[in-house]
Amino acid sequence: MPVRVETYAGLDEAAGALAANSAARFFAGGTLLMRAINEANPSFDTLIRATDPALKEIRLEGDAIVVGAACTMNEIMAHRELAFLAPVARGIGGPAVRSAATIGGNLFAWSPFGEMTTALLALGATIRFAGHGGQVAIDEFLSNRDRYRGQIVRSVSVPRISDPSAFRFLKVTRVKPKGAALISIAVRIGRPGSGETRIAFNNMNPVPTRALAAEQALQGGSLDEASVSRAASLATDGMNPPTDALASDWYRREVAPVHLKRVLLGRT
Ligand SMILES: Cc1cc2nc3c(=O)[nH]c(=O)nc-3n(C[C@H](O)[C@H](O)[C@H](O)COP(=O)(O)OP(=O)(O)OC[C@H]3O[C@@H](n4cnc5c(N)ncnc54)[C@H](O)[C@@H]3O)c2cc1C
């Protein structure tokens, strides 16, 4: 089946065209969409592209960094202010994938993919849409992801991390140094006595999910052995991990608490 490509200079025009055509997909780096085209996926017949420079900007805005949705993993790795996200970006695919794969596309990637999205969930990012789409917290976006498929993500607003040790990330793979993730874990450590610690898992549910019970066990910010063990024992509460070619649901349930404990204690 032939696929039409429509290219727009303005993001708002592109957003209008996407909203008007349910058989259209927004095309970013194409690392997943080209695969779908090569497999003759019948669910879309139109690709919508936008050359708007807003999709490529990275700028500071108060306590946040606004990252254009078409920024690639390589561009994230190269940006000084985004150094805390570099280990996440570096773990995504090989060099060719990282030069094309975008942060916006990662928000819609399906299991076993989605490491950057897992990091963004732990960080408490905000998703901004083109046109009249407004913005939503990433928690809300992920809990209703299908609802947002007809909109174009313009940018992601990421809270700045001044203390690099406050953000931790682990991708657990069978193949070293890389490979698809069995699970990945991202943690934003709250300030002792005040801040909330946010823990996000990938591949433990159909979309990246916060481990709310484990977070609750860490309230107050102490990361001593006893609190961390209590939090780890609650890691799989509310999780319904898949069984796939990489691991069974049982295996994922067994290893998730072990890895979470190591991440929280800084022993990875
Ligand atoms: C060999 C290989 C290895 C990979 N390894 C990893 C890995 O280790 N970790 C990982 O997380 N992922 C991995 N991926 C998956 C993928 O490369 C990434 O998730 C990437 O970030 C997807 O971005 P993209 O720009 O290529 O998306 P595209 O293929 O262009 O689009 C994917 C989906 O997102 C939608 N979309 C894209 N941008 C927007 C936007 N701005 N607004 C609205 N919708 C949008 C598209 O319409 C489409 O539905 C891998 C892929 C391949 C082929």
Short mmCIF file of C-alpha atoms and ligand atoms in Angstrom, two decimals:
data_model
loop_
_atom_site.label_atom_id
_atom_site.label_comp_id
_atom_site.label_asym_id
_atom_site.label_seq_id
_atom_site.Cartn_x
_atom_site.Cartn_y
_atom_site.Cartn_z
CA MET A 1 0.00 0.00 0.00
CA PRO A 2 1.48 3.41 -0.95
CA VAL A 3 2.17 5.82 1.92
CA ARG A 4 1.69 9.55 1.38
CA VAL A 5 4.13 11.99 3.01
CA GLU A 6 2.96 15.49 3.91
CA THR A 7 5.55 18.02 5.08
CA TYR A 8 4.59 21.23 6.90
CA ALA A 9 6.80 24.17 7.84
CA GLY A 10 4.63 25.12 10.82
CA LEU A 11 3.90 22.84 13.72
CA ASP A 12 0.35 24.13 14.16
CA GLU A 13 -0.50 23.34 10.53
CA ALA A 14 0.97 19.86 10.96
CA ALA A 15 -1.07 19.39 14.16
CA GLY A 16 -4.26 20.36 12.27
CA ALA A 17 -3.48 17.87 9.48
CA LEU A 18 -2.80 15.07 11.95
CA ALA A 19 -5.97 15.75 13.93
CA ALA A 20 -8.02 15.67 10.71
CA ASN A 21 -6.78 12.26 9.52
CA SER A 22 -7.05 9.17 11.72
CA ALA A 23 -5.01 7.18 9.15
CA ALA A 24 -2.02 9.54 9.57
CA ARG A 25 1.01 9.24 11.87
CA PHE A 26 3.45 11.93 12.86
CA PHE A 27 6.92 11.00 11.58
CA ALA A 28 9.92 11.88 13.77
CA GLY A 29 13.13 9.79 13.67
CA GLY A 30 11.30 6.91 11.97
CA THR A 31 13.14 4.16 13.89
CA LEU A 32 9.81 2.51 14.74
CA LEU A 33 7.63 3.92 11.96
CA MET A 34 9.96 2.75 9.16
CA ARG A 35 9.79 -0.71 10.63
CA ALA A 36 5.98 -0.52 10.51
CA ILE A 37 6.12 0.65 6.88
CA ASN A 38 8.51 -2.15 5.91
CA GLU A 39 6.10 -4.63 7.49
CA ALA A 40 3.24 -3.05 5.44
CA ASN A 41 1.35 -2.14 8.61
CA PRO A 42 -2.16 -1.33 7.34
CA SER A 43 -3.17 0.97 10.23
CA PHE A 44 -1.92 4.17 8.54
CA ASP A 45 -1.44 5.47 5.01
CA THR A 46 -0.13 9.00 5.60
CA LEU A 47 2.99 10.33 7.30
CA ILE A 48 3.02 13.90 8.57
CA ARG A 49 6.35 15.69 8.98
CA ALA A 50 7.14 19.15 10.32
CA THR A 51 10.32 21.15 9.74
CA ASP A 52 9.45 23.72 12.45
CA PRO A 53 12.66 24.65 14.37
CA ALA A 54 10.66 24.62 17.64
CA LEU A 55 10.87 20.83 17.51
CA LYS A 56 14.66 21.02 17.77
CA GLU A 57 15.14 23.66 20.47
CA ILE A 58 16.68 23.02 23.88
CA ARG A 59 16.34 25.96 26.27
CA LEU A 60 16.19 26.78 29.95
CA GLU A 61 12.87 27.96 31.38
CA GLY A 62 12.94 28.66 35.12
CA ASP A 63 13.78 25.44 36.94
CA ALA A 64 13.18 23.34 33.84
CA ILE A 65 14.83 22.49 30.53
CA VAL A 66 12.51 22.53 27.54
CA VAL A 67 13.55 19.84 25.05
CA GLY A 68 12.01 19.93 21.54
CA ALA A 69 10.26 16.66 20.72
CA ALA A 70 12.47 16.01 17.65
CA CYS A 71 15.73 16.17 19.64
CA THR A 72 17.59 12.92 19.15
CA MET A 73 19.34 10.78 21.72
CA ASN A 74 22.69 12.04 20.33
CA GLU A 75 21.59 15.67 20.75
CA ILE A 76 20.53 14.98 24.35
CA MET A 77 23.90 13.31 25.06
CA ALA A 78 25.74 16.33 23.64
CA HIS A 79 23.91 19.00 25.68
CA ARG A 80 25.65 20.16 28.87
CA GLU A 81 22.44 20.97 30.78
CA LEU A 82 21.09 17.49 30.01
CA ALA A 83 24.16 15.63 31.29
CA PHE A 84 22.01 13.76 33.84
CA LEU A 85 20.00 12.23 30.95
CA ALA A 86 23.10 11.23 28.93
CA PRO A 87 23.41 7.74 30.51
CA VAL A 88 19.77 7.07 29.59
CA ALA A 89 20.19 8.27 25.98
CA ARG A 90 23.48 6.37 25.61
CA GLY A 91 21.73 3.09 26.48
CA ILE A 92 19.15 3.40 23.68
CA GLY A 93 19.91 1.20 20.65
CA GLY A 94 23.19 1.46 18.73
CA PRO A 95 24.84 4.54 17.15
CA ALA A 96 22.51 4.60 14.10
CA VAL A 97 19.39 4.40 16.28
CA ARG A 98 20.65 7.13 18.64
CA SER A 99 21.29 9.50 15.73
CA ALA A 100 17.63 9.26 14.61
CA ALA A 101 15.54 8.23 17.65
CA THR A 102 13.79 11.21 19.23
CA ILE A 103 12.55 11.98 22.72
CA GLY A 104 9.04 12.55 21.30
CA GLY A 105 8.99 9.15 19.58
CA ASN A 106 10.21 7.46 22.74
CA LEU A 107 7.06 8.66 24.54
CA PHE A 108 5.02 6.43 22.21
CA ALA A 109 7.44 3.47 22.03
CA TRP A 110 5.98 0.16 23.10
CA SER A 111 7.45 -2.52 25.35
CA PRO A 112 10.34 -3.45 25.61
CA PHE A 113 11.30 0.13 24.59
CA GLY A 114 10.81 3.41 26.43
CA GLU A 115 13.87 4.05 28.60
CA MET A 116 13.84 7.82 28.09
CA THR A 117 10.15 7.93 28.96
CA THR A 118 10.83 5.98 32.16
CA ALA A 119 13.44 8.58 33.11
CA LEU A 120 11.04 11.41 32.30
CA LEU A 121 8.38 9.80 34.50
CA ALA A 122 10.76 9.59 37.47
CA LEU A 123 11.77 13.22 36.90
CA GLY A 124 8.16 14.45 36.77
CA ALA A 125 8.36 15.96 33.27
CA THR A 126 5.54 17.84 31.53
CA ILE A 127 4.46 17.11 27.94
CA ARG A 128 3.53 20.09 25.75
CA PHE A 129 1.46 19.66 22.60
CA ALA A 130 1.36 21.65 19.37
CA GLY A 131 -1.70 23.64 18.32
CA HIS A 132 -4.34 23.99 21.04
CA GLY A 133 -3.27 20.81 22.82
CA GLY A 134 -1.94 22.50 25.97
CA GLN A 135 0.21 20.50 28.36
CA VAL A 136 -0.10 17.55 30.74
CA ALA A 137 1.99 15.93 33.44
CA ILE A 138 3.74 12.81 32.16
CA ASP A 139 1.84 10.69 34.72
CA GLU A 140 -1.46 11.72 33.13
CA PHE A 141 -0.04 11.30 29.60
CA LEU A 142 1.08 7.73 30.29
CA SER A 143 -2.10 6.68 32.02
CA ASN A 144 -4.10 7.66 28.90
CA ARG A 145 -1.48 7.45 26.16
CA ASP A 146 -3.83 6.28 23.41
CA ARG A 147 -5.93 9.40 23.91
CA TYR A 148 -2.99 11.60 22.89
CA ARG A 149 -2.04 9.74 19.70
CA GLY A 150 -3.80 12.24 17.42
CA GLN A 151 -1.74 15.15 18.76
CA ILE A 152 1.84 16.25 18.11
CA VAL A 153 4.13 16.56 21.11
CA ARG A 154 5.95 19.87 20.72
CA SER A 155 8.38 19.58 23.64
CA VAL A 156 9.06 17.99 26.97
CA SER A 157 9.75 20.16 29.99
CA VAL A 158 12.25 18.41 32.28
CA PRO A 159 12.98 19.63 35.82
CA ARG A 160 16.68 20.57 36.11
CA ILE A 161 18.88 18.39 38.26
CA SER A 162 21.69 20.32 39.92
CA ASP A 163 22.98 17.40 42.04
CA PRO A 164 23.72 14.57 39.56
CA SER A 165 23.48 11.94 42.35
CA ALA A 166 19.79 12.86 42.80
CA PHE A 167 18.89 11.04 39.57
CA ARG A 168 19.70 7.37 39.07
CA PHE A 169 19.02 5.06 36.15
CA LEU A 170 19.55 1.37 35.48
CA LYS A 171 18.78 -0.61 32.33
CA VAL A 172 18.81 -4.35 33.02
CA THR A 173 19.70 -6.39 29.90
CA ARG A 174 20.66 -9.96 29.07
CA VAL A 175 23.22 -8.89 26.46
CA LYS A 176 26.18 -6.82 27.57
CA PRO A 177 26.98 -4.05 26.97
CA LYS A 178 23.52 -3.49 25.44
CA GLY A 179 20.34 -5.17 24.29
CA ALA A 180 16.64 -4.62 24.85
CA ALA A 181 15.78 -4.05 28.49
CA LEU A 182 14.27 -6.75 30.70
CA ILE A 183 13.35 -3.89 32.96
CA SER A 184 14.63 -0.38 33.45
CA ILE A 185 14.47 1.68 36.63
CA ALA A 186 14.72 5.44 37.06
CA VAL A 187 14.75 7.18 40.44
CA ARG A 188 14.61 10.86 41.36
CA ILE A 189 15.78 11.08 44.96
CA GLY A 190 13.88 13.64 47.05
CA ARG A 191 15.67 16.03 49.39
CA PRO A 192 16.10 14.50 52.88
CA GLY A 193 13.22 15.47 55.14
CA SER A 194 11.19 17.18 52.44
CA GLY A 195 11.31 16.05 48.83
CA GLU A 196 9.31 13.20 47.39
CA THR A 197 11.29 10.32 45.85
CA ARG A 198 9.88 9.17 42.51
CA ILE A 199 10.54 5.64 41.23
CA ALA A 200 9.63 4.53 37.70
CA PHE A 201 9.85 1.07 36.13
CA ASN A 202 9.66 0.09 32.48
CA ASN A 203 8.56 -3.38 31.31
CA MET A 204 6.72 -4.06 34.55
CA ASN A 205 3.39 -2.87 33.07
CA PRO A 206 2.29 -2.04 29.49
CA VAL A 207 3.60 1.53 29.93
CA PRO A 208 6.26 2.99 32.26
CA THR A 209 4.76 3.04 35.75
CA ARG A 210 5.62 4.60 39.11
CA ALA A 211 6.18 2.23 42.04
CA LEU A 212 3.89 4.20 44.33
CA ALA A 213 3.99 1.83 47.32
CA ALA A 214 7.80 1.80 47.28
CA GLU A 215 7.85 5.60 47.01
CA GLN A 216 5.53 5.82 50.02
CA ALA A 217 7.92 3.67 52.06
CA LEU A 218 10.68 6.20 51.39
CA GLN A 219 8.71 9.24 52.52
CA GLY A 220 10.94 11.46 54.60
CA GLY A 221 13.85 10.93 52.24
CA SER A 222 15.96 8.51 54.29
CA LEU A 223 17.85 5.94 52.19
CA ASP A 224 19.14 3.77 55.04
CA GLU A 225 19.25 -0.01 54.57
CA ALA A 226 16.01 -0.62 56.51
CA SER A 227 13.88 1.91 54.56
CA VAL A 228 15.35 0.78 51.26
CA SER A 229 14.63 -2.90 52.05
CA ARG A 230 11.05 -1.99 52.97
CA ALA A 231 10.65 -0.01 49.74
CA ALA A 232 12.15 -2.83 47.64
CA SER A 233 9.76 -5.36 49.17
CA LEU A 234 6.89 -3.21 47.81
CA ALA A 235 8.45 -2.67 44.36
CA THR A 236 6.05 -4.94 42.45
CA ASP A 237 2.83 -3.69 44.07
CA GLY A 238 0.44 -2.75 41.25
CA MET A 239 2.78 -4.19 38.58
CA ASN A 240 1.63 -6.70 35.99
CA PRO A 241 4.82 -7.57 34.12
CA PRO A 242 4.72 -9.14 30.65
CA THR A 243 6.09 -12.53 29.68
CA ASP A 244 8.02 -12.13 26.44
CA ALA A 245 11.08 -13.44 24.62
CA LEU A 246 13.35 -11.69 27.14
CA ALA A 247 11.87 -12.88 30.44
CA SER A 248 8.82 -14.30 32.17
CA ASP A 249 6.57 -12.21 34.41
CA TRP A 250 7.81 -14.35 37.33
CA TYR A 251 11.46 -13.50 36.59
CA ARG A 252 10.72 -9.80 36.28
CA ARG A 253 8.90 -9.86 39.66
CA GLU A 254 11.88 -11.64 41.23
CA VAL A 255 14.60 -9.33 39.95
CA ALA A 256 12.86 -5.94 40.09
CA PRO A 257 13.15 -5.58 43.92
CA VAL A 258 16.80 -6.68 43.86
CA HIS A 259 17.74 -4.09 41.25
CA LEU A 260 15.66 -1.36 42.88
CA LYS A 261 17.47 -1.94 46.17
CA ARG A 262 20.86 -1.66 44.43
CA VAL A 263 19.83 1.55 42.66
CA LEU A 264 18.55 3.15 45.87
CA LEU A 265 21.67 2.18 47.81
CA GLY A 266 23.93 3.36 44.96
CA ARG A 267 25.39 -0.13 44.47
CA THR A 268 24.89 -0.65 40.72
C1 LIG B 1 17.30 -1.56 16.52
C2 LIG B 1 16.48 -0.72 17.48
C3 LIG B 1 16.88 -0.64 18.80
C4 LIG B 1 16.14 0.13 19.70
N1 LIG B 1 16.57 0.20 21.00
C5 LIG B 1 15.85 0.94 21.88
C6 LIG B 1 16.26 1.01 23.25
O1 LIG B 1 17.28 0.44 23.65
N2 LIG B 1 15.50 1.74 24.09
C7 LIG B 1 14.37 2.40 23.70
O2 LIG B 1 13.72 3.06 24.53
N3 LIG B 1 13.97 2.34 22.41
C8 LIG B 1 14.67 1.63 21.50
N4 LIG B 1 14.25 1.55 20.20
C9 LIG B 1 12.97 2.17 19.83
C10 LIG B 1 13.07 3.60 19.23
O3 LIG B 1 14.26 3.77 18.50
C11 LIG B 1 13.02 4.69 20.28
O4 LIG B 1 12.02 4.42 21.23
C12 LIG B 1 12.84 6.09 19.67
O5 LIG B 1 13.00 7.06 20.70
C13 LIG B 1 11.55 6.29 18.90
O6 LIG B 1 11.63 7.61 18.34
P1 LIG B 1 11.47 7.92 16.78
O7 LIG B 1 11.69 9.38 16.62
O8 LIG B 1 12.34 7.06 15.94
O9 LIG B 1 9.95 7.53 16.56
P2 LIG B 1 9.13 7.27 15.19
O10 LIG B 1 9.44 5.92 14.67
O11 LIG B 1 9.28 8.42 14.25
O12 LIG B 1 7.65 7.30 15.80
C14 LIG B 1 7.25 6.34 16.76
C15 LIG B 1 5.82 6.69 17.22
O13 LIG B 1 5.82 7.92 17.94
C16 LIG B 1 4.97 8.87 17.31
N5 LIG B 1 5.62 10.19 17.45
C17 LIG B 1 6.93 10.46 17.20
N6 LIG B 1 7.19 11.75 17.51
C18 LIG B 1 6.02 12.30 17.91
C19 LIG B 1 5.63 13.60 18.33
N7 LIG B 1 6.50 14.62 18.41
N8 LIG B 1 4.34 13.80 18.67
C20 LIG B 1 3.43 12.79 18.60
N9 LIG B 1 3.74 11.53 18.20
C21 LIG B 1 5.01 11.30 17.86
C22 LIG B 1 4.85 8.41 15.87
O14 LIG B 1 3.69 8.88 15.25
C23 LIG B 1 4.86 6.90 16.04
O15 LIG B 1 3.58 6.44 16.41
C24 LIG B 1 14.97 0.82 19.27
C25 LIG B 1 14.58 0.73 17.93
C26 LIG B 1 15.32 -0.03 17.04
C27 LIG B 1 14.86 -0.10 15.60
#
